[in-house]
Coordinates of C-alpha atoms in Angstrom, one line a residue:
Chain A
M16 CA 76.6 86.1 105.2
T17 CA 76.3 83.4 107.8
A18 CA 80.0 83.0 108.6
D19 CA 81.1 84.9 111.7
R20 CA 84.1 87.1 111.2
E21 CA 85.7 86.4 114.6
E22 CA 85.4 82.7 113.9
I23 CA 87.1 83.0 110.6
A24 CA 90.1 84.8 112.2
R25 CA 90.5 82.1 114.8
F26 CA 90.8 79.3 112.2
E27 CA 93.2 81.3 110.0
A28 CA 95.6 81.3 112.9
L29 CA 95.4 77.6 113.0
A30 CA 95.4 76.8 109.3
E31 CA 99.2 75.9 109.1
E32 CA 98.8 73.3 111.7
W33 CA 95.8 71.5 110.1
W34 CA 97.8 68.5 108.8
D35 CA 99.9 67.7 111.9
P36 CA 97.9 64.7 113.5
M37 CA 99.9 65.3 116.7
G38 CA 99.4 69.0 116.7
P39 CA 96.4 71.3 117.7
M40 CA 94.1 69.5 115.2
R41 CA 94.8 66.1 116.9
P42 CA 91.1 65.7 118.0
L43 CA 89.9 66.1 114.4
H44 CA 92.4 63.5 113.3
A45 CA 91.3 61.2 116.0
L46 CA 87.7 61.7 115.1
N47 CA 88.2 61.2 111.4
P48 CA 88.3 57.4 111.3
V49 CA 85.0 56.9 113.2
R50 CA 83.3 59.7 111.2
L51 CA 84.5 58.4 107.9
A52 CA 83.4 54.8 108.7
W53 CA 79.9 56.2 109.4
I54 CA 79.8 58.3 106.3
R55 CA 81.1 55.4 104.2
A56 CA 78.5 53.1 105.6
L57 CA 75.6 55.4 104.9
A58 CA 76.8 56.5 101.6
C59 CA 77.5 52.9 100.4
R60 CA 74.0 51.8 101.7
H61 CA 72.3 54.8 100.2
F62 CA 74.0 54.7 96.8
G63 CA 74.3 50.8 96.7
R64 CA 78.1 50.7 96.8
D65 CA 80.5 48.0 98.2
E66 CA 82.1 49.2 101.4
R67 CA 85.1 46.8 100.9
Q68 CA 86.2 48.5 97.7
L69 CA 89.0 51.0 97.9
R70 CA 87.1 53.6 95.8
P71 CA 83.4 53.0 96.8
L72 CA 82.3 56.5 96.1
G73 CA 83.6 56.5 92.6
G74 CA 81.8 59.1 90.4
L75 CA 79.7 60.7 93.1
A76 CA 79.7 64.5 93.2
A77 CA 80.5 65.5 96.8
L78 CA 80.6 68.8 98.6
D79 CA 82.4 69.4 101.8
V80 CA 81.2 72.6 103.5
G81 CA 83.6 74.2 106.0
C82 CA 86.4 72.0 104.8
G83 CA 89.2 73.6 106.8
G84 CA 92.5 72.2 105.8
G85 CA 90.9 69.3 103.9
L86 CA 90.8 66.6 106.6
L87 CA 87.5 65.3 105.2
A88 CA 87.8 66.3 101.6
E89 CA 90.9 64.3 101.0
P90 CA 89.5 61.1 102.2
L91 CA 86.3 61.6 100.2
A92 CA 88.5 62.1 97.1
R93 CA 90.6 59.0 97.9
L94 CA 87.3 57.0 98.1
G95 CA 86.6 58.1 94.6
A96 CA 84.2 61.1 94.9
L97 CA 84.5 64.2 92.8
V98 CA 85.0 66.7 95.5
V99 CA 84.2 70.4 95.8
A100 CA 85.4 71.8 99.1
I101 CA 84.6 75.2 100.5
D102 CA 85.6 77.3 103.4
P103 CA 85.3 81.1 104.0
A104 CA 88.9 81.2 105.5
A105 CA 91.3 81.8 102.6
A106 CA 94.3 80.6 104.7
S107 CA 92.6 77.2 105.3
I108 CA 91.9 76.8 101.6
E109 CA 95.5 77.7 100.8
V110 CA 96.7 75.0 103.2
A111 CA 94.3 72.5 101.8
R112 CA 95.2 73.3 98.1
R113 CA 98.9 72.8 98.8
H114 CA 98.4 69.6 100.7
A115 CA 96.2 68.1 98.0
A116 CA 98.8 68.9 95.4
E117 CA 101.5 67.3 97.5
V118 CA 99.6 64.1 97.8
G119 CA 98.3 64.1 94.2
L120 CA 94.6 64.5 94.8
A121 CA 92.4 66.5 92.5
I122 CA 90.0 68.5 94.7
D123 CA 88.2 71.7 93.7
Y124 CA 88.9 74.0 96.7
R125 CA 87.1 77.4 96.8
V126 CA 86.9 80.3 99.2
A127 CA 83.2 80.4 99.5
T128 CA 80.1 79.8 101.7
A129 CA 77.3 77.3 101.1
A130 CA 75.1 80.3 100.2
D131 CA 77.5 81.3 97.4
L132 CA 77.3 77.9 95.8
A133 CA 73.6 77.5 96.3
D134 CA 73.0 80.9 94.7
R135 CA 74.8 79.7 91.6
G136 CA 72.6 76.6 91.5
E137 CA 75.2 74.0 92.1
T138 CA 74.0 70.6 93.3
F139 CA 75.7 67.4 94.7
D140 CA 74.9 63.8 95.4
L141 CA 76.6 63.9 98.8
V142 CA 76.8 67.0 101.0
C143 CA 78.8 67.1 104.2
A144 CA 78.8 69.9 106.8
L145 CA 80.7 68.6 109.7
E146 CA 81.1 70.8 112.8
V147 CA 79.9 73.8 110.9
I148 CA 76.4 74.6 112.1
E149 CA 77.4 75.4 115.6
H150 CA 79.7 78.1 114.2
V151 CA 77.1 80.1 112.2
D152 CA 74.8 82.9 113.3
E153 CA 71.7 81.7 111.5
P154 CA 71.6 77.8 111.5
E155 CA 68.2 77.6 109.8
A156 CA 69.6 79.7 106.8
L157 CA 72.5 77.3 106.5
V158 CA 70.2 74.3 106.5
A159 CA 68.2 76.0 103.7
D160 CA 71.4 76.4 101.7
L161 CA 72.4 72.9 102.3
A162 CA 68.9 71.7 101.1
R163 CA 69.3 73.6 97.8
L164 CA 72.9 72.1 97.4
T165 CA 71.6 68.5 97.8
R166 CA 70.3 66.8 94.7
R167 CA 67.0 65.0 94.8
G168 CA 67.8 61.5 96.1
G169 CA 71.1 62.9 97.5
L170 CA 72.5 62.5 101.0
L171 CA 73.2 65.3 103.5
L172 CA 75.4 64.5 106.5
L173 CA 75.8 66.8 109.4
S174 CA 77.7 66.7 112.7
T175 CA 77.5 69.0 115.5
L176 CA 77.3 69.2 119.4
N177 CA 74.1 68.8 121.3
R178 CA 72.9 71.3 123.9
T179 CA 72.9 69.2 127.0
L180 CA 74.5 69.3 130.4
A181 CA 76.8 66.5 129.2
S182 CA 78.0 68.6 126.2
L183 CA 78.5 71.6 128.5
L184 CA 80.7 69.5 130.8
G185 CA 82.3 67.2 128.2
G186 CA 82.3 69.2 125.1
I187 CA 83.3 72.6 126.5
L188 CA 84.6 72.2 130.1
A189 CA 86.6 69.0 129.5
A190 CA 87.6 69.4 125.8
E191 CA 88.5 73.1 125.9
W192 CA 89.6 73.7 129.5
L193 CA 90.7 70.4 131.1
L194 CA 92.1 68.3 128.3
G195 CA 93.1 71.0 126.0
W196 CA 91.8 69.3 122.9
L197 CA 90.4 72.5 121.6
P198 CA 91.5 76.1 122.1
P199 CA 89.3 77.8 124.7
G200 CA 86.5 79.8 123.2
T201 CA 86.2 77.4 120.2
H202 CA 82.5 76.7 121.0
D203 CA 79.6 78.7 122.4
W204 CA 77.3 76.3 124.2
R205 CA 74.2 78.5 123.6
R206 CA 74.4 78.0 119.8
F207 CA 74.3 74.2 120.0
L208 CA 71.3 72.5 118.6
R209 CA 69.4 69.5 119.9
P210 CA 68.9 66.7 117.4
S211 CA 65.2 67.2 117.4
E212 CA 65.7 71.0 116.6
L213 CA 68.0 70.2 113.7
A214 CA 65.6 67.4 112.4
R215 CA 62.8 69.9 112.5
M216 CA 64.8 72.4 110.4
L217 CA 65.7 69.7 107.9
R218 CA 62.1 68.6 107.4
T219 CA 61.1 72.2 106.9
H220 CA 63.5 72.4 104.0
G221 CA 62.5 69.1 102.4
L222 CA 65.1 66.8 103.9
Q223 CA 64.1 63.5 105.5
P224 CA 66.3 62.6 108.5
V225 CA 67.4 58.9 108.1
A226 CA 70.0 58.2 110.7
L227 CA 71.3 59.6 113.9
T228 CA 74.4 58.5 115.9
G229 CA 76.3 59.8 118.9
V230 CA 80.1 60.0 118.9
G231 CA 81.8 59.2 122.3
W232 CA 85.2 58.8 123.7
D233 CA 86.3 55.3 124.6
A234 CA 88.8 56.1 127.3
A235 CA 89.9 52.4 127.7
H236 CA 91.1 52.3 124.1
D237 CA 91.9 56.0 123.7
R238 CA 89.7 56.5 120.6
F239 CA 86.5 57.9 119.5
V240 CA 83.6 55.4 118.9
L241 CA 80.0 55.6 117.7
V242 CA 77.5 55.5 120.7
R243 CA 73.8 55.3 121.0
Q244 CA 73.3 58.5 123.0
P245 CA 73.7 61.6 121.1
S246 CA 74.3 63.5 124.3
I247 CA 77.6 65.4 123.3
N248 CA 78.6 65.1 119.7
Y249 CA 76.3 63.6 117.1
M250 CA 76.0 63.0 113.4
L251 CA 72.7 63.2 111.5
A252 CA 72.0 62.0 107.9
A253 CA 69.1 63.2 105.8
V254 CA 67.9 62.4 102.3
R255 CA 66.4 64.9 99.9
S256 CA 63.2 63.4 98.5
Chain B
M162 CA 113.9 60.5 84.4
R163 CA 110.8 58.4 84.9
S164 CA 108.5 59.2 87.9
T165 CA 106.1 56.6 89.2
S166 CA 104.1 56.1 92.3
A167 CA 102.5 53.4 94.5
D168 CA 100.6 53.5 97.8
V169 CA 103.2 51.2 99.4
I170 CA 106.7 50.5 98.4
V171 CA 108.0 47.2 99.7
L172 CA 111.8 47.0 100.0
G173 CA 112.9 43.4 99.7
G174 CA 111.2 40.6 97.9
G175 CA 111.9 37.8 100.3
L176 CA 109.2 35.6 101.9
T177 CA 108.1 38.6 104.2
G178 CA 108.1 41.2 101.4
L179 CA 106.2 39.0 99.1
S180 CA 103.5 38.1 101.7
L181 CA 103.0 41.7 102.4
A182 CA 102.6 42.5 98.7
A183 CA 100.2 39.5 98.4
A184 CA 98.1 40.7 101.3
L185 CA 97.9 44.4 100.2
G186 CA 97.5 43.5 96.5
S187 CA 94.6 41.1 97.3
A188 CA 92.7 44.2 98.7
G189 CA 93.6 46.2 95.6
V190 CA 96.2 48.4 97.1
E191 CA 98.9 49.7 94.7
V192 CA 102.2 48.1 95.7
A193 CA 105.7 48.2 94.2
V194 CA 108.1 45.5 95.4
L195 CA 111.8 46.3 94.9
E196 CA 114.2 43.4 95.0
Q197 CA 118.0 43.5 94.5
E198 CA 118.4 40.0 93.2
D199 CA 117.0 38.4 90.0
W200 CA 113.6 36.5 90.5
Q201 CA 114.8 33.6 88.5
E202 CA 117.8 33.2 90.8
L203 CA 115.7 33.5 93.9
L204 CA 113.3 30.9 92.6
S205 CA 116.0 28.5 91.5
A206 CA 116.6 25.4 93.7
P207 CA 120.0 26.0 95.3
Y208 CA 119.2 29.4 96.6
D209 CA 117.7 28.5 99.9
G210 CA 117.8 25.1 101.5
R211 CA 115.9 25.9 104.6
V212 CA 112.4 24.9 105.7
T213 CA 110.0 27.1 107.6
A214 CA 107.6 26.2 110.3
I215 CA 104.1 27.8 109.7
A216 CA 101.8 27.8 112.7
R217 CA 98.0 27.6 112.5
G218 CA 97.4 31.4 112.8
P219 CA 99.8 32.4 110.1
Q220 CA 98.4 29.6 107.8
L221 CA 95.0 31.1 108.2
F222 CA 96.4 34.4 107.1
L223 CA 98.2 32.8 104.1
D224 CA 94.9 31.2 103.1
A225 CA 93.0 34.5 103.5
I226 CA 95.4 36.2 101.0
G227 CA 95.2 33.4 98.5
A228 CA 98.7 32.2 98.9
W229 CA 98.2 28.9 100.8
R230 CA 96.6 27.0 97.9
D231 CA 99.8 27.1 95.9
M232 CA 102.0 25.9 98.8
A233 CA 99.6 23.4 100.5
G234 CA 100.8 20.7 98.2
A235 CA 104.3 21.1 99.6
A236 CA 103.3 21.5 103.2
E237 CA 103.8 18.6 105.7
P238 CA 101.5 18.8 108.7
I239 CA 103.0 18.7 112.2
R240 CA 100.7 16.5 114.2
D241 CA 102.6 16.3 117.5
I242 CA 105.6 17.9 119.1
V243 CA 107.8 16.4 121.7
V244 CA 110.1 18.6 123.8
H245 CA 112.6 17.2 126.2
E246 CA 116.1 17.3 127.6
A247 CA 118.6 14.7 126.4
G248 CA 119.1 11.9 128.9
S249 CA 115.9 12.9 130.9
P250 CA 112.7 10.9 131.1
V251 CA 110.6 14.0 131.6
R252 CA 109.1 15.2 128.4
V253 CA 106.2 17.5 127.1
C254 CA 104.1 16.2 124.4
Y255 CA 102.0 18.6 122.4
E256 CA 99.4 16.5 120.7
G257 CA 97.2 17.9 118.0
R258 CA 94.2 16.0 119.3
E259 CA 94.4 18.0 122.6
I260 CA 93.3 21.1 120.7
D261 CA 91.1 20.1 117.8
G262 CA 92.8 17.2 116.1
K263 CA 93.9 19.5 113.2
P264 CA 97.7 20.0 112.5
L265 CA 99.6 22.2 115.0
G266 CA 101.5 23.7 112.1
W267 CA 103.2 22.8 108.9
I268 CA 106.7 22.4 107.6
V269 CA 107.3 23.9 104.1
E270 CA 110.5 24.3 102.2
N271 CA 111.3 27.9 101.7
R272 CA 111.6 27.6 97.9
A273 CA 108.0 26.2 97.8
I274 CA 106.8 29.2 99.9
R275 CA 108.7 31.6 97.7
R276 CA 107.3 30.0 94.5
A277 CA 103.8 30.1 95.9
L278 CA 104.0 33.7 97.0
F279 CA 105.5 34.7 93.7
E280 CA 102.8 33.0 91.7
R281 CA 100.1 34.7 93.9
V282 CA 101.7 38.1 93.5
T283 CA 102.2 38.0 89.8
R284 CA 98.4 37.4 89.4
L285 CA 97.6 40.6 91.3
P286 CA 97.0 43.5 88.9
T287 CA 97.9 46.2 91.5
V288 CA 101.3 44.7 92.4
R289 CA 104.4 45.6 90.5
L290 CA 107.5 43.4 90.9
Q291 CA 110.9 44.9 90.2
S292 CA 113.8 42.7 90.4
R293 CA 117.5 43.7 90.2
A294 CA 116.5 47.0 91.7
Q295 CA 119.3 49.0 93.1
V296 CA 118.3 51.8 95.5
L297 CA 120.5 54.9 95.1
A298 CA 118.7 57.2 97.4
I299 CA 115.7 57.6 99.7
E300 CA 114.2 60.9 100.4
R301 CA 111.4 61.6 102.8
E302 CA 109.0 64.6 102.7
A303 CA 106.0 65.4 104.8
T304 CA 103.5 63.2 102.8
A305 CA 105.6 60.7 101.0
A306 CA 108.9 58.9 100.5
T307 CA 110.7 58.8 97.2
V308 CA 113.1 56.0 96.1
T309 CA 115.6 56.7 93.4
L310 CA 116.7 53.7 91.4
A311 CA 119.8 53.1 89.4
G312 CA 118.6 53.8 85.9
G313 CA 117.0 57.0 87.0
E314 CA 113.5 56.0 88.0
R315 CA 111.9 57.9 90.9
L316 CA 109.3 55.9 92.7
R317 CA 107.1 57.8 95.2
G318 CA 104.9 56.1 97.8
A319 CA 103.0 57.1 100.9
L320 CA 104.8 54.5 102.9
L321 CA 108.0 52.4 102.7
A322 CA 107.9 48.9 104.2
V323 CA 111.3 47.6 104.8
C324 CA 111.4 43.7 104.6
E325 CA 115.1 43.1 104.0
G326 CA 115.9 40.8 106.9
R327 CA 118.0 41.2 110.0
L328 CA 121.0 42.8 108.1
S329 CA 118.8 45.4 106.3
A330 CA 120.8 48.0 104.5
T331 CA 117.8 50.4 104.4
R332 CA 117.4 50.3 108.1
E333 CA 121.0 51.5 108.4
R334 CA 120.7 54.0 105.7
L335 CA 117.7 55.6 107.4
G336 CA 119.6 55.7 110.7
I337 CA 117.3 53.4 112.7
P338 CA 119.5 51.9 115.4
A339 CA 119.4 48.1 115.8
R340 CA 121.2 46.2 118.7
R341 CA 122.9 42.9 117.9
F342 CA 123.4 40.1 120.4
P343 CA 125.4 37.3 118.8
Y344 CA 124.5 33.9 120.3
R345 CA 128.0 32.5 119.6
Q346 CA 126.0 29.6 118.1
T347 CA 125.8 28.4 114.5
A348 CA 122.7 26.6 113.2
I349 CA 123.4 23.6 110.9
V350 CA 120.5 23.0 108.6
C351 CA 120.0 19.9 106.3
T352 CA 117.6 17.4 105.0
L353 CA 117.6 13.8 106.0
A354 CA 116.0 11.0 104.1
H355 CA 115.0 8.1 106.4
E356 CA 113.6 4.6 106.2
K357 CA 110.6 4.8 108.4
P358 CA 107.8 7.3 108.4
H359 CA 107.9 10.3 110.9
R360 CA 104.1 10.3 111.5
G361 CA 104.1 14.1 111.6
L362 CA 106.1 14.2 114.8
A363 CA 108.4 17.1 115.4
I364 CA 111.1 16.7 118.1
E365 CA 112.9 19.4 120.0
R366 CA 115.7 17.9 122.1
F367 CA 118.0 19.9 124.3
F368 CA 121.7 19.1 124.7
P369 CA 124.1 20.9 126.9
D370 CA 125.9 22.2 123.8
G371 CA 122.7 23.4 122.0
P372 CA 119.2 22.5 120.9
F373 CA 118.5 19.9 118.2
A374 CA 115.3 19.9 116.2
L375 CA 113.9 17.3 113.9
L376 CA 111.1 18.6 111.6
P377 CA 108.8 16.3 109.5
M378 CA 109.0 17.0 105.7
Q379 CA 107.0 15.4 102.9
G380 CA 107.7 11.7 102.3
H381 CA 110.2 9.9 104.4
R382 CA 112.3 13.0 105.0
S383 CA 113.0 15.3 107.9
S384 CA 114.8 18.6 108.3
I385 CA 117.4 19.1 111.0
V386 CA 118.1 22.4 112.7
W387 CA 120.9 22.0 115.0
A388 CA 122.5 24.8 116.9
L389 CA 126.0 24.4 118.3
E390 CA 128.6 26.6 119.8
Q391 CA 130.5 28.2 116.9
Q392 CA 133.8 26.2 116.9
R393 CA 131.9 22.9 117.5
A394 CA 129.7 23.7 114.6
E395 CA 132.6 24.4 112.3
A396 CA 134.1 21.1 113.3
V397 CA 130.9 19.2 112.7
C398 CA 130.5 20.9 109.3
L399 CA 133.9 19.7 108.3
L400 CA 133.1 16.1 108.9
E401 CA 132.6 13.6 106.2
D402 CA 129.0 12.7 105.4
A403 CA 129.2 9.4 107.2
A404 CA 130.8 10.8 110.3
F405 CA 128.3 13.7 110.2
L406 CA 125.4 11.2 110.0
A407 CA 126.8 9.2 112.9
E408 CA 126.8 12.4 115.0
V409 CA 123.2 13.1 114.0
A410 CA 122.1 9.5 114.7
E411 CA 123.7 9.8 118.2
R412 CA 121.5 12.9 118.8
F413 CA 118.1 11.5 117.9
G414 CA 118.4 7.8 117.9
D415 CA 117.3 5.2 115.5
H416 CA 113.5 5.5 115.5
L417 CA 113.6 6.5 111.8
G418 CA 115.7 3.6 110.7
E419 CA 118.4 4.1 108.2
I420 CA 119.3 7.7 107.4
A421 CA 121.0 9.4 104.5
L422 CA 121.8 13.0 103.7
E423 CA 119.8 14.7 101.1
G424 CA 121.3 17.8 99.5
P425 CA 124.0 20.0 101.0
R426 CA 124.5 21.0 104.7
W427 CA 123.9 24.7 105.4
H428 CA 125.1 26.8 108.3
Y429 CA 124.0 30.1 109.6
P430 CA 125.6 32.1 112.6
L431 CA 122.9 33.0 115.0
V432 CA 122.3 36.5 116.2
L433 CA 119.5 38.3 117.9
V434 CA 118.8 41.6 116.3
M435 CA 116.4 44.2 117.7
A436 CA 115.6 47.5 116.0
E437 CA 115.1 50.3 118.5
R438 CA 111.8 51.2 116.9
Y439 CA 109.6 49.5 114.2
T440 CA 108.6 52.8 112.5
D441 CA 110.1 56.1 111.4
H442 CA 108.8 58.9 109.3
R443 CA 107.0 57.2 106.3
V444 CA 108.8 53.9 107.1
V445 CA 107.8 50.7 108.8
L446 CA 110.1 47.8 109.6
V447 CA 108.6 44.4 109.0
G448 CA 109.6 40.8 110.1
D449 CA 113.3 40.2 110.7
T450 CA 114.2 43.8 109.9
A451 CA 112.3 44.8 113.0
R452 CA 113.7 41.9 115.1
G453 CA 115.3 38.7 114.2
I454 CA 115.0 36.0 116.9
H455 CA 116.6 32.6 117.7
P456 CA 115.1 29.8 115.6
I457 CA 114.8 27.6 118.6
A458 CA 111.0 27.4 118.6
G459 CA 110.5 27.8 114.9
Q460 CA 108.7 31.2 115.5
G461 CA 110.7 33.6 113.3
W462 CA 108.5 33.7 110.2
N463 CA 105.4 33.3 112.2
L464 CA 106.3 36.5 114.0
A465 CA 107.1 38.1 110.7
L466 CA 103.7 37.1 109.3
R467 CA 102.0 38.6 112.3
D468 CA 103.7 41.9 111.5
V469 CA 102.6 41.5 107.9
A470 CA 99.0 40.7 108.8
A471 CA 98.7 43.5 111.4
L472 CA 100.3 46.0 109.0
A473 CA 98.1 44.9 106.0
E474 CA 95.0 45.3 108.2
T475 CA 96.1 48.7 109.5
L476 CA 96.8 50.0 106.0
V477 CA 93.8 48.5 104.3
D478 CA 91.5 49.7 107.0
R479 CA 92.8 53.3 106.6
L480 CA 92.7 53.1 102.8
R481 CA 89.1 51.9 102.8
L482 CA 88.3 55.0 104.8
G483 CA 90.3 57.2 102.4
L484 CA 92.9 58.0 105.0
D485 CA 96.7 58.4 104.3
P486 CA 98.2 54.9 104.8
G487 CA 101.6 56.3 106.0
D488 CA 100.8 59.1 108.4
P489 CA 101.9 59.1 112.0
L490 CA 98.6 57.7 113.3
A491 CA 99.0 54.6 111.0
L492 CA 102.6 54.1 112.2
A493 CA 101.6 54.4 115.8
T494 CA 98.8 51.8 115.4
Y495 CA 101.3 49.3 113.8
E496 CA 104.1 50.0 116.4
S497 CA 101.9 49.6 119.4
W498 CA 100.1 46.5 118.0
R499 CA 103.4 44.7 117.3
R500 CA 105.7 45.6 120.2
F501 CA 104.3 43.5 122.9
D502 CA 104.2 40.2 120.9
S503 CA 107.7 40.9 119.7
L504 CA 109.1 41.3 123.1
V505 CA 107.4 38.2 124.3
L506 CA 108.8 36.0 121.6
V507 CA 112.3 37.5 122.0
A508 CA 112.2 36.8 125.7
V509 CA 110.8 33.2 125.2
T510 CA 113.2 32.1 122.5
D511 CA 116.2 33.7 124.2
G512 CA 115.1 32.4 127.6
I513 CA 114.7 28.9 126.4
N514 CA 118.0 28.9 124.7
R515 CA 119.8 30.3 127.8
L516 CA 118.0 27.9 130.1
F517 CA 118.8 24.8 128.2
A518 CA 122.3 25.7 127.1
N519 CA 123.6 25.8 130.6
E520 CA 125.3 23.0 132.5
Q521 CA 124.7 24.2 136.1
W522 CA 123.3 21.1 137.9
W523 CA 120.5 23.0 139.6
L524 CA 119.2 24.5 136.3
G525 CA 118.8 20.9 135.1
L526 CA 116.4 20.4 138.0
V527 CA 114.5 23.6 137.2
R528 CA 114.2 22.6 133.5
N529 CA 112.9 19.2 134.2
F530 CA 110.5 20.5 136.9
G531 CA 109.3 23.1 134.5
L532 CA 108.7 20.5 131.7
L533 CA 107.0 18.2 134.3
V534 CA 104.6 21.0 135.5
V535 CA 103.7 21.9 131.9
E536 CA 103.0 18.2 131.1
Q537 CA 100.9 17.6 134.3
L538 CA 98.7 20.8 133.8
P539 CA 96.6 20.5 130.7
P540 CA 95.2 24.0 130.8
L541 CA 98.7 25.5 131.0
K542 CA 99.9 23.1 128.3
R543 CA 97.0 24.1 126.1
L544 CA 97.9 27.7 126.7
F545 CA 101.5 27.2 125.6
M546 CA 100.2 25.2 122.5
R547 CA 97.9 27.9 121.5
H548 CA 100.7 30.4 121.9
A549 CA 103.0 28.3 119.7
M550 CA 100.2 27.9 117.2
G551 CA 99.9 31.7 116.9
L552 CA 96.3 31.7 118.3
L553 CA 96.9 34.0 121.2
G554 CA 96.9 37.8 121.7
E555 CA 95.2 40.6 119.7
L556 CA 95.1 38.7 116.4
P557 CA 94.6 40.4 113.0
R558 CA 91.2 39.3 111.5
T559 CA 93.0 37.3 108.8
M560 CA 94.6 35.1 111.5
R561 CA 91.0 34.3 112.9
G562 CA 90.0 33.0 109.6
E563 CA 88.2 36.1 108.4
P564 CA 88.9 38.0 105.1
L565 CA 91.1 41.1 105.0

């Protein structure tokens, strides 16, 4: 069991507010477009799809690990993927199920961990675990599970926070305490992984890192953007060969 | 009871509603257009005698969504524009060759635009056109809006785009306040046939009792848009054709030779309408429904098309990311994108009308000094030209000649 019980309780309290883009999940809603654009670009390049289509991921089996209220799972489904989405917090899954039914999307939501699915031998073309690895006790065990869940030739996408002075100041001090983007105590800086550490874990488990990008805040336009330096938040893509 | 759905429900199948449907449909978005009237009636000749000025930016947009091709044959290029006050030698001449030698804009008859948009939209597989649609109720939930039609159909969409014009019933029904400022002017519109060619010249001439515009149409024809104080306008409308033509000839002289009326005279009371906001839960207001301006600079539909292009880009960009096209973030993007441009044009058209429809002697000096300054300062003039052509501001990519 890699999911921490205290962490689960914290997200359950927030579950009902997942879908209010002006509510407590506002930062995730604001992050979504830039993340989705990156995921779409990489997935389209990797699977040879046309980015301008409305359903470019048509027919791909996708897994969203740590799906919360479904903020990533729903867009993936709208883009055409056949989505399984898991989260250990039952309240989040309940919120996600109701919301998907309301907007008419067929998504297979389950209260489960990556280990549960991997043990059953399920595999996917596209596996996403965004902002998950910094919340688990044993990141390397999670990477091993994600590797098992990714099909040969499939794509794994991760996002997390770097362990730098900038992430301590920007990711925790600013985001949790000054700007109030996240509830204080959401993150523990000591658990953060550097991109090099994460890449090493991926290689150990048969995954080849193929792309890395930083995500930054563009204060002038009040939005998140992709940046070269992965100094605070970053996304990493790997292919299972 | 039948239940159907679409990504976007367009209320109103006029020029603005059809362009939005054409733009979204060309990107594969599921759209349902609900129009009260019958299409055949809307497309028939007597329905709308007006012409519309289409500036360069909006023309690029119409081309990008595949609608320009069908109306290009009916479009007359505006090569030059002359603006001046009656009786004054000071004039501003916008000449196409000062920018790039291409037309500054085009004049197209509304029925040709409507026909072209209709043809375009009927070829798009994801657009459904429903005429004689009577809306009985609109319900809005967290993630969708549902329209109930007479006949029992319930149509559900992530977003309602209201394109019903300045007197929009849906805007009222949804309780979005709109302020009205009557101009106490009536616009008289008609088509003139004339002996000599117009050479693509548009003329805007200001008289103390209201502005008079002469717009080049295909062949030896021009459209007149003549705003007059209400009672004067009524009196002019009652004149016999010959007497009316004499009044017209007195206004713009004899440079076109013999003139004759072609078709009926139309008149429309002028009113500025401004909605308090352009969005509401699961709803956007587009074009004249958001704000309807004075026709003085021929900018009304250009402004509407900038709404359409900005909205289409906002929605298509979100849908291509798999995001909900009607959530509060989408609405906020549209609202903030369109507000500034709108206010500028309301102020410009309203200001020009007030400035020129005033007989204070010193304002006459201000006006002519203003025109003189514009004419003598080419960079300033080019800036005004580019603004009138719809090439300034934060343009949607379709108005920069890129695909949606």
